[in-house]
Structures are given as structure tokens and as C-alpha cells.
Amino acid sequence: MPFRVNRKEQRPVQMMFQEGTFRLAHIEEVQAQVLELPYAGEELSMVILLPDDHVALSSVEKHLTFEKFLAWTHPDCMKSTEVEVFLPRFKLEEAYDLGSVLQGLGVVDAFQQGRADFSAMSADSDLCLSRFAHKSLVEVNEEGTEAAAALAVTVVECCLESGPRFCADRPFLFFIRHNKASSILFCGRLSSP
């Protein structure tokens, strides 16, 4: 199935398919669908924000705030319904050197020998930070879907009537949310798999 990177460019991608009961809503304010895919145990969920066909992802991003995200994904605003879900396999990985960011925020002593104080962590008084790195990874594949108690199968188009369809075949935003705390643990944008 092709992934529409933009109006002119498409790329073939391996799509996963699952049919099940999920929480789904249409957000008129930004003309987008929002789908919640709970992970096993339902402590965490992946929430996907997919603009309608004619809407650019950048338009949705301009309106997005944490408060609006909470409102759009509130249980009262989403309806549990039988949905056909088509989602591309993807893997996103990023690494950041946060040393300069921290120093720009005023955390400078920790990087200077003789001024850093890590006495609560080590008896060695001559410690300081030389580097502060962060790496993040999100991989969505059949195994991850299986771990979330989902089923991935090969898709064959047919003419049977079915329920709503959520087909992430164009750029979208995704969020990994801790449901009880309503905290976003990770968020990302898939624009070109």
C-alpha cells in the first residue's frame, strides 16, 4: 500500500492491519481523526492523530497544545467502535547531545571540574559531567502489535461492507501516553517512512 508523503510523492510501505474495537473520534476543529490503541494492561496507549485527506499535518500541528490533546482524547469525546486500522510499520530513532542545552539553561557547574557536586552519588569528589546524551527509539511492527494484544495479517482488498476505517497512509502524529497520569511519555511525527 502506498504512503502518501505529499500530494506528489508516494512510497510503498508494509502496512499492518487490525480490526477491533478501539476508541475513535473525529476532531472538527482541525479536521483530523484520533485513534487510541491500548497496550496490554491498558496502562499505556498509542494515540494517533491523522489529518483528513485534504488537510496538511502542519495545519494540525499549529493548533495542537497539550490542553487540546487532553480534550480531544478525553474518554467522553471518543467512542468505542469497531474499526479497521491500517498502520505502517516504522522505526524512529534519535540521539541528542543535551550538554549544550543544559548549559544554555544555566546548568553549568555540573560540567566544571571542582564546581560540580555529585557527593550524593559518589564518594569521589572530583567528578563532573563531560557529556549528557539522550537517545529515543520507537518501533511499531507486528511484534509490538502482538505485545499489545493485537493481530497483524496480510491485507486483501474486498468488497464487504465494514465499519469505520482508519488508514494511516499519510503523515501523522503519534503519542505514547500513560493513561492514569494523562502524561505523554513520547511523541513523534511520521512523515516519510
Coordinates of N, CA and C in Angstrom, one line a residue:
M1 N 0.9 -1.2 0.0 CA 0.0 0.0 0.0 C 0.9 1.2 0.0
P2 N 0.6 2.2 -0.8 CA 1.5 3.4 -0.9 C 1.2 4.4 0.3
F3 N 2.3 5.0 0.8 CA 2.2 6.0 1.8 C 2.4 7.3 1.1
R4 N 1.4 8.2 1.2 CA 1.4 9.5 0.5 C 2.2 10.5 1.3
V5 N 3.5 10.7 0.9 CA 4.3 11.6 1.6 C 3.8 13.1 1.5
N6 N 3.4 13.4 0.3 CA 2.7 14.7 0.0 C 1.8 14.5 -1.3
R7 N 1.3 15.5 -1.8 CA 0.4 15.4 -3.0 C 1.1 14.8 -4.2
K8 N 2.4 14.9 -4.3 CA 3.1 14.4 -5.5 C 3.9 13.1 -5.3
E9 N 4.3 12.8 -4.0 CA 5.2 11.7 -3.8 C 4.5 10.6 -3.0
Q10 N 4.7 9.4 -3.4 CA 4.2 8.2 -2.7 C 5.3 7.2 -2.5
R11 N 5.3 6.5 -1.5 CA 6.3 5.4 -1.2 C 5.6 4.2 -0.8
P12 N 6.1 3.0 -1.3 CA 5.5 1.8 -0.9 C 5.9 1.4 0.5
V13 N 5.0 1.0 1.4 CA 5.3 0.7 2.7 C 4.6 -0.6 3.1
Q14 N 5.1 -1.3 4.1 CA 4.4 -2.5 4.6 C 3.4 -2.0 5.6
M15 N 2.1 -2.3 5.3 CA 1.1 -1.9 6.3 C 0.7 -3.0 7.1
M16 N 0.4 -2.7 8.4 CA -0.2 -3.7 9.3 C -1.7 -3.5 9.3
F17 N -2.5 -4.5 9.6 CA -3.9 -4.4 9.6 C -4.4 -5.1 10.9
Q18 N -5.4 -4.4 11.5 CA -6.1 -5.0 12.6 C -7.5 -4.5 12.6
E19 N -8.4 -5.4 12.9 CA -9.8 -5.0 13.1 C -10.2 -5.3 14.5
G20 N -10.7 -4.3 15.2 CA -11.1 -4.5 16.6 C -11.9 -3.3 17.1
T21 N -12.2 -3.3 18.4 CA -13.0 -2.2 19.0 C -12.0 -1.3 19.6
F22 N -11.9 -0.1 19.1 CA -11.0 0.9 19.6 C -11.7 2.3 19.8
R23 N -11.1 3.1 20.6 CA -11.7 4.5 20.8 C -11.3 5.3 19.6
L24 N -12.3 6.0 19.0 CA -12.1 6.8 17.8 C -12.9 8.0 17.9
A25 N -12.4 9.1 17.3 CA -13.1 10.4 17.3 C -12.7 11.2 16.0
H26 N -13.6 12.0 15.6 CA -13.2 13.0 14.5 C -13.2 14.4 15.2
I27 N -12.1 15.1 15.0 CA -12.0 16.4 15.6 C -12.3 17.5 14.5
E28 N -13.4 18.0 14.6 CA -13.9 19.0 13.5 C -12.9 20.2 13.5
E29 N -12.5 20.7 14.7 CA -11.7 21.9 14.9 C -10.5 21.8 13.9
V30 N -9.8 20.7 13.8 CA -8.6 20.6 12.9 C -8.8 19.6 11.8
Q31 N -10.0 19.0 11.6 CA -10.3 18.1 10.6 C -9.3 16.9 10.6
A32 N -9.4 16.2 11.6 CA -8.5 15.0 11.8 C -9.2 13.9 12.6
Q33 N -8.7 12.7 12.5 CA -9.2 11.6 13.3 C -8.2 11.3 14.4
V34 N -8.7 10.9 15.5 CA -7.8 10.5 16.6 C -8.2 9.0 17.0
L35 N -7.2 8.2 17.1 CA -7.4 6.8 17.4 C -6.6 6.4 18.6
E36 N -7.1 5.6 19.5 CA -6.4 5.1 20.7 C -6.2 3.6 20.6
L37 N -4.9 3.2 20.6 CA -4.6 1.8 20.5 C -4.0 1.4 21.9
P38 N -4.8 0.8 22.8 CA -4.2 0.4 24.1 C -3.2 -0.7 24.0
Y39 N -2.2 -0.6 24.9 CA -1.2 -1.6 25.0 C -1.7 -2.6 26.1
A40 N -1.2 -3.8 26.1 CA -1.6 -4.8 27.1 C -1.6 -4.2 28.5
G41 N -2.6 -4.5 29.2 CA -2.8 -4.0 30.5 C -3.4 -2.6 30.6
E42 N -3.5 -2.0 29.4 CA -4.1 -0.7 29.3 C -3.5 0.4 30.1
E43 N -2.3 0.2 30.6 CA -1.6 1.3 31.4 C -1.1 2.4 30.4
L44 N -0.7 1.9 29.2 CA -0.2 2.8 28.2 C -1.1 2.7 26.9
S45 N -1.1 3.7 26.1 CA -1.8 3.7 24.8 C -1.0 4.4 23.8
M46 N -1.1 4.0 22.6 CA -0.6 4.8 21.5 C -1.8 5.6 20.9
V47 N -1.6 6.9 20.9 CA -2.7 7.7 20.3 C -2.2 8.3 19.0
I48 N -3.0 8.1 17.9 CA -2.6 8.6 16.6 C -3.5 9.7 16.2
L49 N -2.9 10.8 15.7 CA -3.7 11.9 15.2 C -3.4 12.0 13.7
L50 N -4.4 11.7 12.9 CA -4.3 11.6 11.5 C -5.2 12.7 10.8
P51 N -4.6 13.6 10.1 CA -5.3 14.6 9.4 C -6.2 14.0 8.3
D52 N -7.3 14.6 8.1 CA -8.2 14.2 7.0 C -7.4 14.3 5.7
D53 N -7.9 13.6 4.6 CA -7.2 13.6 3.3 C -6.7 14.9 2.8
H54 N -7.5 15.9 2.9 CA -7.2 17.2 2.3 C -6.5 18.2 3.2
V55 N -6.1 17.8 4.4 CA -5.6 18.6 5.4 C -4.1 18.3 5.6
A56 N -3.3 19.4 5.7 CA -1.8 19.2 5.9 C -1.6 18.9 7.4
L57 N -0.6 18.1 7.6 CA -0.2 17.8 9.0 C 0.2 19.1 9.7
S58 N 0.9 20.0 9.0 CA 1.4 21.2 9.6 C 0.2 22.0 10.2
S59 N -0.9 22.0 9.5 CA -2.1 22.7 10.0 C -2.6 22.2 11.3
V60 N -2.6 20.8 11.5 CA -3.0 20.2 12.8 C -2.0 20.6 13.8
E61 N -0.7 20.5 13.5 CA 0.4 20.8 14.4 C 0.3 22.3 15.0
K62 N -0.1 23.2 14.1 CA -0.3 24.6 14.5 C -1.3 24.8 15.7
H63 N -2.3 24.0 15.6 CA -3.4 24.1 16.6 C -3.2 23.2 17.8
L64 N -2.2 22.3 17.8 CA -2.1 21.4 18.9 C -1.4 22.0 20.1
T65 N -2.0 21.8 21.2 CA -1.5 22.1 22.5 C -1.7 20.9 23.4
F66 N -1.1 20.9 24.6 CA -1.3 19.8 25.5 C -2.7 19.8 26.0
E67 N -3.3 21.0 26.2 CA -4.7 21.1 26.7 C -5.6 20.5 25.7
K68 N -5.4 20.9 24.4 CA -6.3 20.4 23.3 C -6.1 18.9 23.2
F69 N -4.9 18.4 23.3 CA -4.7 17.0 23.2 C -5.5 16.3 24.2
L70 N -5.4 16.8 25.5 CA -6.2 16.2 26.6 C -7.7 16.2 26.3
A71 N -8.2 17.3 25.7 CA -9.6 17.5 25.4 C -10.0 16.5 24.3
W72 N -9.2 16.5 23.2 CA -9.5 15.7 22.0 C -9.5 14.2 22.4
T73 N -8.7 13.8 23.3 CA -8.6 12.3 23.6 C -9.3 12.0 24.9
H74 N -10.1 12.9 25.5 CA -10.8 12.6 26.7 C -11.8 11.5 26.4
P75 N -12.0 10.5 27.3 CA -12.9 9.4 27.1 C -14.3 9.8 26.7
D76 N -14.8 11.0 27.2 CA -16.1 11.5 26.8 C -16.2 11.9 25.4
C77 N -15.1 12.2 24.8 CA -15.1 12.7 23.4 C -14.8 11.6 22.4
M78 N -14.4 10.4 22.8 CA -14.1 9.3 21.9 C -15.1 8.2 22.1
K79 N -15.4 7.6 21.0 CA -16.4 6.5 21.0 C -15.7 5.2 20.7
S80 N -16.0 4.2 21.6 CA -15.5 2.8 21.3 C -16.3 2.2 20.1
T81 N -15.7 1.9 19.1 CA -16.3 1.4 17.9 C -15.5 0.3 17.2
E82 N -16.1 -0.5 16.4 CA -15.4 -1.5 15.6 C -14.7 -0.7 14.4
V83 N -13.4 -0.8 14.3 CA -12.6 -0.1 13.4 C -11.6 -1.0 12.6
E84 N -11.5 -0.7 11.3 CA -10.4 -1.3 10.5 C -9.2 -0.4 10.6
V85 N -8.1 -0.8 11.1 CA -6.9 0.0 11.3 C -5.8 -0.5 10.4
F86 N -5.3 0.5 9.6 CA -4.2 0.2 8.7 C -3.0 1.2 9.2
L87 N -1.9 0.6 9.6 CA -0.8 1.4 10.1 C 0.5 0.9 9.5
P88 N 1.3 1.8 9.1 CA 2.6 1.4 8.5 C 3.6 0.9 9.6
R89 N 4.4 -0.1 9.3 CA 5.5 -0.4 10.1 C 6.5 0.7 10.1
F90 N 7.0 1.1 11.3 CA 8.0 2.1 11.3 C 8.9 2.0 12.5
K91 N 10.1 2.6 12.3 CA 11.1 2.7 13.4 C 11.7 4.1 13.3
L92 N 11.6 4.8 14.4 CA 12.2 6.1 14.5 C 13.2 6.1 15.7
E93 N 14.4 6.6 15.4 CA 15.5 6.6 16.4 C 16.2 8.0 16.3
E94 N 16.4 8.6 17.5 CA 17.0 9.9 17.5 C 18.0 9.9 18.7
A95 N 19.1 10.6 18.5 CA 20.1 10.8 19.6 C 20.4 12.2 19.7
Y96 N 20.5 12.7 20.9 CA 20.7 14.1 21.2 C 21.9 14.3 22.2
D97 N 22.7 15.3 22.0 CA 23.7 15.7 23.0 C 23.1 16.9 23.7
L98 N 22.7 16.7 24.9 CA 22.0 17.7 25.7 C 22.9 18.5 26.6
G99 N 24.2 18.3 26.5 CA 25.1 19.1 27.3 C 25.0 20.6 27.0
S100 N 25.0 21.0 25.8 CA 24.9 22.4 25.4 C 23.6 23.0 25.8
V101 N 22.5 22.2 25.7 CA 21.2 22.6 26.1 C 21.1 22.9 27.6
L102 N 21.6 21.9 28.4 CA 21.6 22.1 29.8 C 22.5 23.3 30.2
Q103 N 23.6 23.5 29.6 CA 24.5 24.6 29.9 C 23.8 25.9 29.5
G104 N 23.0 25.9 28.4 CA 22.3 27.1 28.0 C 21.2 27.4 28.9
L105 N 20.7 26.4 29.7 CA 19.6 26.6 30.7 C 20.2 27.0 32.0
G106 N 21.5 27.1 32.1 CA 22.1 27.6 33.4 C 22.7 26.4 34.2
V107 N 22.7 25.2 33.7 CA 23.3 24.1 34.5 C 24.7 24.0 34.0
V108 N 25.6 24.8 34.6 CA 27.0 24.9 34.2 C 27.9 24.3 35.2
D109 N 27.7 24.4 36.4 CA 28.6 23.8 37.5 C 28.8 22.3 37.3
A110 N 27.7 21.6 36.9 CA 27.8 20.2 36.8 C 28.9 19.7 35.7
F111 N 29.2 20.6 34.8 CA 30.1 20.3 33.8 C 31.6 20.8 34.1
Q112 N 31.7 21.4 35.2 CA 33.1 22.0 35.6 C 33.7 21.3 36.7
Q113 N 34.9 20.8 36.5 CA 35.6 20.0 37.5 C 35.9 21.0 38.6
G114 N 35.7 20.6 39.8 CA 36.0 21.4 41.0 C 34.7 22.2 41.4
R115 N 33.7 22.4 40.6 CA 32.5 23.1 40.9 C 31.3 22.1 41.0
A116 N 31.4 21.0 40.3 CA 30.3 20.0 40.3 C 30.3 19.3 41.6
D117 N 29.0 19.1 42.1 CA 28.9 18.4 43.4 C 28.0 17.2 43.2
F118 N 28.6 16.0 43.1 CA 27.9 14.8 43.0 C 28.1 13.9 44.2
S119 N 28.3 14.5 45.3 CA 28.6 13.8 46.6 C 27.5 12.9 47.0
A120 N 26.3 13.2 46.6 CA 25.2 12.3 47.0 C 25.2 11.0 46.2
M121 N 26.0 11.0 45.1 CA 26.0 9.8 44.2 C 27.3 9.0 44.4
S122 N 28.4 9.7 44.8 CA 29.7 9.1 44.8 C 30.6 9.7 45.8
A123 N 31.5 9.0 46.4 CA 32.4 9.5 47.4 C 33.6 10.2 46.7
D124 N 33.8 10.0 45.4 CA 34.8 10.6 44.6 C 34.4 12.1 44.4
S125 N 35.2 13.0 44.9 CA 34.8 14.4 44.9 C 35.3 15.1 43.6
D126 N 35.9 14.4 42.8 CA 36.5 15.1 41.6 C 35.7 14.7 40.3
L127 N 34.4 14.5 40.5 CA 33.5 14.2 39.4 C 32.9 15.4 38.7
C128 N 32.7 15.3 37.4 CA 31.9 16.3 36.7 C 31.3 15.6 35.4
L129 N 30.4 16.3 34.8 CA 29.8 15.7 33.6 C 30.7 16.1 32.4
S130 N 30.9 15.2 31.6 CA 31.7 15.5 30.3 C 30.7 15.5 29.2
R131 N 29.6 14.8 29.3 CA 28.6 14.7 28.2 C 27.3 14.3 28.8
F132 N 26.2 14.8 28.2 CA 24.9 14.4 28.6 C 24.1 14.0 27.4
A133 N 23.9 12.8 27.1 CA 23.2 12.3 25.9 C 21.9 11.7 26.2
H134 N 21.0 11.8 25.2 CA 19.7 11.2 25.3 C 19.4 10.5 24.0
K135 N 18.9 9.3 24.0 CA 18.6 8.5 22.8 C 17.1 8.0 23.0
S136 N 16.4 8.1 21.9 CA 15.0 7.6 22.0 C 14.7 6.7 20.8
L137 N 13.8 5.8 21.0 CA 13.5 4.8 19.9 C 12.1 4.4 20.0
V138 N 11.4 4.5 18.9 CA 10.0 3.9 18.8 C 10.0 3.0 17.6
E139 N 9.5 1.8 17.8 CA 9.4 0.8 16.7 C 8.0 0.2 16.8
V140 N 7.3 0.4 15.7 CA 6.0 -0.2 15.6 C 6.0 -1.3 14.5
N141 N 5.8 -2.5 14.9 CA 5.8 -3.7 14.0 C 4.8 -4.7 14.5
E142 N 4.8 -5.8 13.8 CA 3.8 -6.9 14.2 C 4.1 -7.4 15.7
E143 N 5.4 -7.5 16.0 CA 5.7 -8.0 17.4 C 5.2 -7.0 18.4
G144 N 5.4 -5.7 18.2 CA 4.9 -4.7 19.1 C 3.3 -4.7 19.2
T145 N 2.7 -5.0 18.0 CA 1.3 -5.1 18.0 C 0.8 -6.3 18.7
E146 N 1.5 -7.4 18.6 CA 1.2 -8.6 19.3 C 1.3 -8.4 20.8
A147 N 2.3 -7.7 21.2 CA 2.5 -7.4 22.6 C 1.4 -6.6 23.2
A148 N 0.7 -5.8 22.3 CA -0.4 -5.0 22.6 C -1.7 -5.8 22.4
A149 N -1.6 -7.1 22.3 CA -2.8 -8.0 22.1 C -3.5 -7.6 20.9
A150 N -2.7 -7.4 19.8 CA -3.3 -7.1 18.5 C -3.0 -8.1 17.5
L151 N -3.6 -8.1 16.4 CA -3.4 -9.1 15.4 C -3.0 -8.5 14.1
A152 N -1.9 -8.9 13.5 CA -1.4 -8.4 12.2 C -1.6 -9.5 11.2
V153 N -2.2 -9.1 10.0 CA -2.3 -10.1 9.0 C -2.1 -9.4 7.6
T154 N -1.9 -10.2 6.6 CA -1.8 -9.7 5.3 C -3.2 -9.2 4.8
V155 N -3.2 -8.0 4.2 CA -4.4 -7.4 3.8 C -4.8 -7.7 2.4
V156 N -6.0 -8.1 2.2 CA -6.5 -8.4 0.8 C -7.8 -7.5 0.7
E157 N -7.8 -6.6 -0.3 CA -8.9 -5.7 -0.5 C -10.1 -6.6 -0.9
C158 N -11.3 -6.2 -0.4 CA -12.5 -6.9 -0.8 C -13.7 -5.9 -0.8
C159 N -14.8 -6.4 -1.1 CA -16.0 -5.5 -1.3 C -17.0 -5.6 -0.2
L160 N -16.6 -6.3 0.9 CA -17.6 -6.4 2.0 C -17.8 -5.1 2.8
E161 N -19.0 -4.8 3.2 CA -19.3 -3.6 4.0 C -18.7 -3.8 5.4
S162 N -18.1 -2.7 5.9 CA -17.4 -2.8 7.2 C -17.6 -1.5 7.9
G163 N -17.1 -1.4 9.1 CA -17.2 -0.2 10.0 C -16.2 0.9 9.5
P164 N -16.0 1.8 10.4 CA -15.1 2.9 10.0 C -13.7 2.4 9.7
R165 N -13.0 3.1 8.9 CA -11.6 2.8 8.5 C -10.7 3.9 8.9
F166 N -9.6 3.4 9.6 CA -8.5 4.4 10.0 C -7.3 3.9 9.2
C167 N -7.0 4.7 8.2 CA -5.9 4.3 7.3 C -4.8 5.3 7.4
A168 N -3.7 5.0 8.1 CA -2.6 6.0 8.3 C -1.6 5.8 7.1
D169 N -2.1 6.3 5.9 CA -1.3 6.2 4.7 C -0.8 7.5 4.3
R170 N -0.7 8.5 5.2 CA -0.2 9.8 5.0 C 0.4 10.3 6.3
P171 N 1.1 11.4 6.3 CA 1.8 11.8 7.6 C 0.8 12.0 8.8
F172 N 1.3 11.6 9.9 CA 0.5 11.6 11.2 C 1.4 11.8 12.4
L173 N 0.8 12.2 13.5 CA 1.4 12.3 14.8 C 1.1 11.1 15.6
F174 N 2.0 10.7 16.5 CA 1.7 9.6 17.4 C 2.2 10.0 18.8
F175 N 1.5 9.5 19.8 CA 1.9 9.8 21.2 C 1.8 8.5 22.0
I176 N 2.8 8.2 22.8 CA 2.7 7.1 23.8 C 2.3 7.8 25.1
R177 N 1.1 7.4 25.6 CA 0.5 8.1 26.8 C 0.4 7.1 27.9
H178 N 0.8 7.6 29.1 CA 0.5 6.9 30.4 C -1.0 7.3 30.7
N179 N -1.9 6.4 30.7 CA -3.3 6.7 30.8 C -3.7 7.2 32.1
K180 N -3.3 6.6 33.2 CA -3.7 7.1 34.5 C -3.2 8.5 34.8
A181 N -2.0 8.8 34.5 CA -1.4 10.1 34.7 C -1.7 11.1 33.6
S182 N -2.3 10.7 32.5 CA -2.5 11.5 31.3 C -1.2 12.2 30.9
S183 N -0.1 11.5 31.0 CA 1.2 12.0 30.7 C 1.6 11.5 29.3
I184 N 2.2 12.3 28.5 CA 2.8 11.9 27.2 C 4.2 11.5 27.5
L185 N 4.5 10.2 27.3 CA 5.9 9.7 27.5 C 6.8 9.9 26.3
F186 N 6.1 9.9 25.1 CA 6.9 10.0 23.9 C 5.9 10.5 22.8
C187 N 6.4 11.4 22.0 CA 5.6 11.8 20.8 C 6.5 11.9 19.6
G188 N 5.9 11.8 18.5 CA 6.6 11.8 17.2 C 5.7 12.1 16.0
R189 N 6.4 12.2 14.9 CA 5.7 12.6 13.7 C 6.3 11.6 12.6
L190 N 5.4 10.9 11.9 CA 5.8 10.1 10.8 C 5.4 10.8 9.6
S191 N 6.3 11.3 8.8 CA 6.0 12.0 7.6 C 6.6 11.3 6.4
S192 N 7.6 10.5 6.5 CA 8.2 9.8 5.4 C 8.9 8.5 5.8
P193 N 8.1 7.4 5.8 CA 8.7 6.2 6.3 C 9.7 5.6 5.3

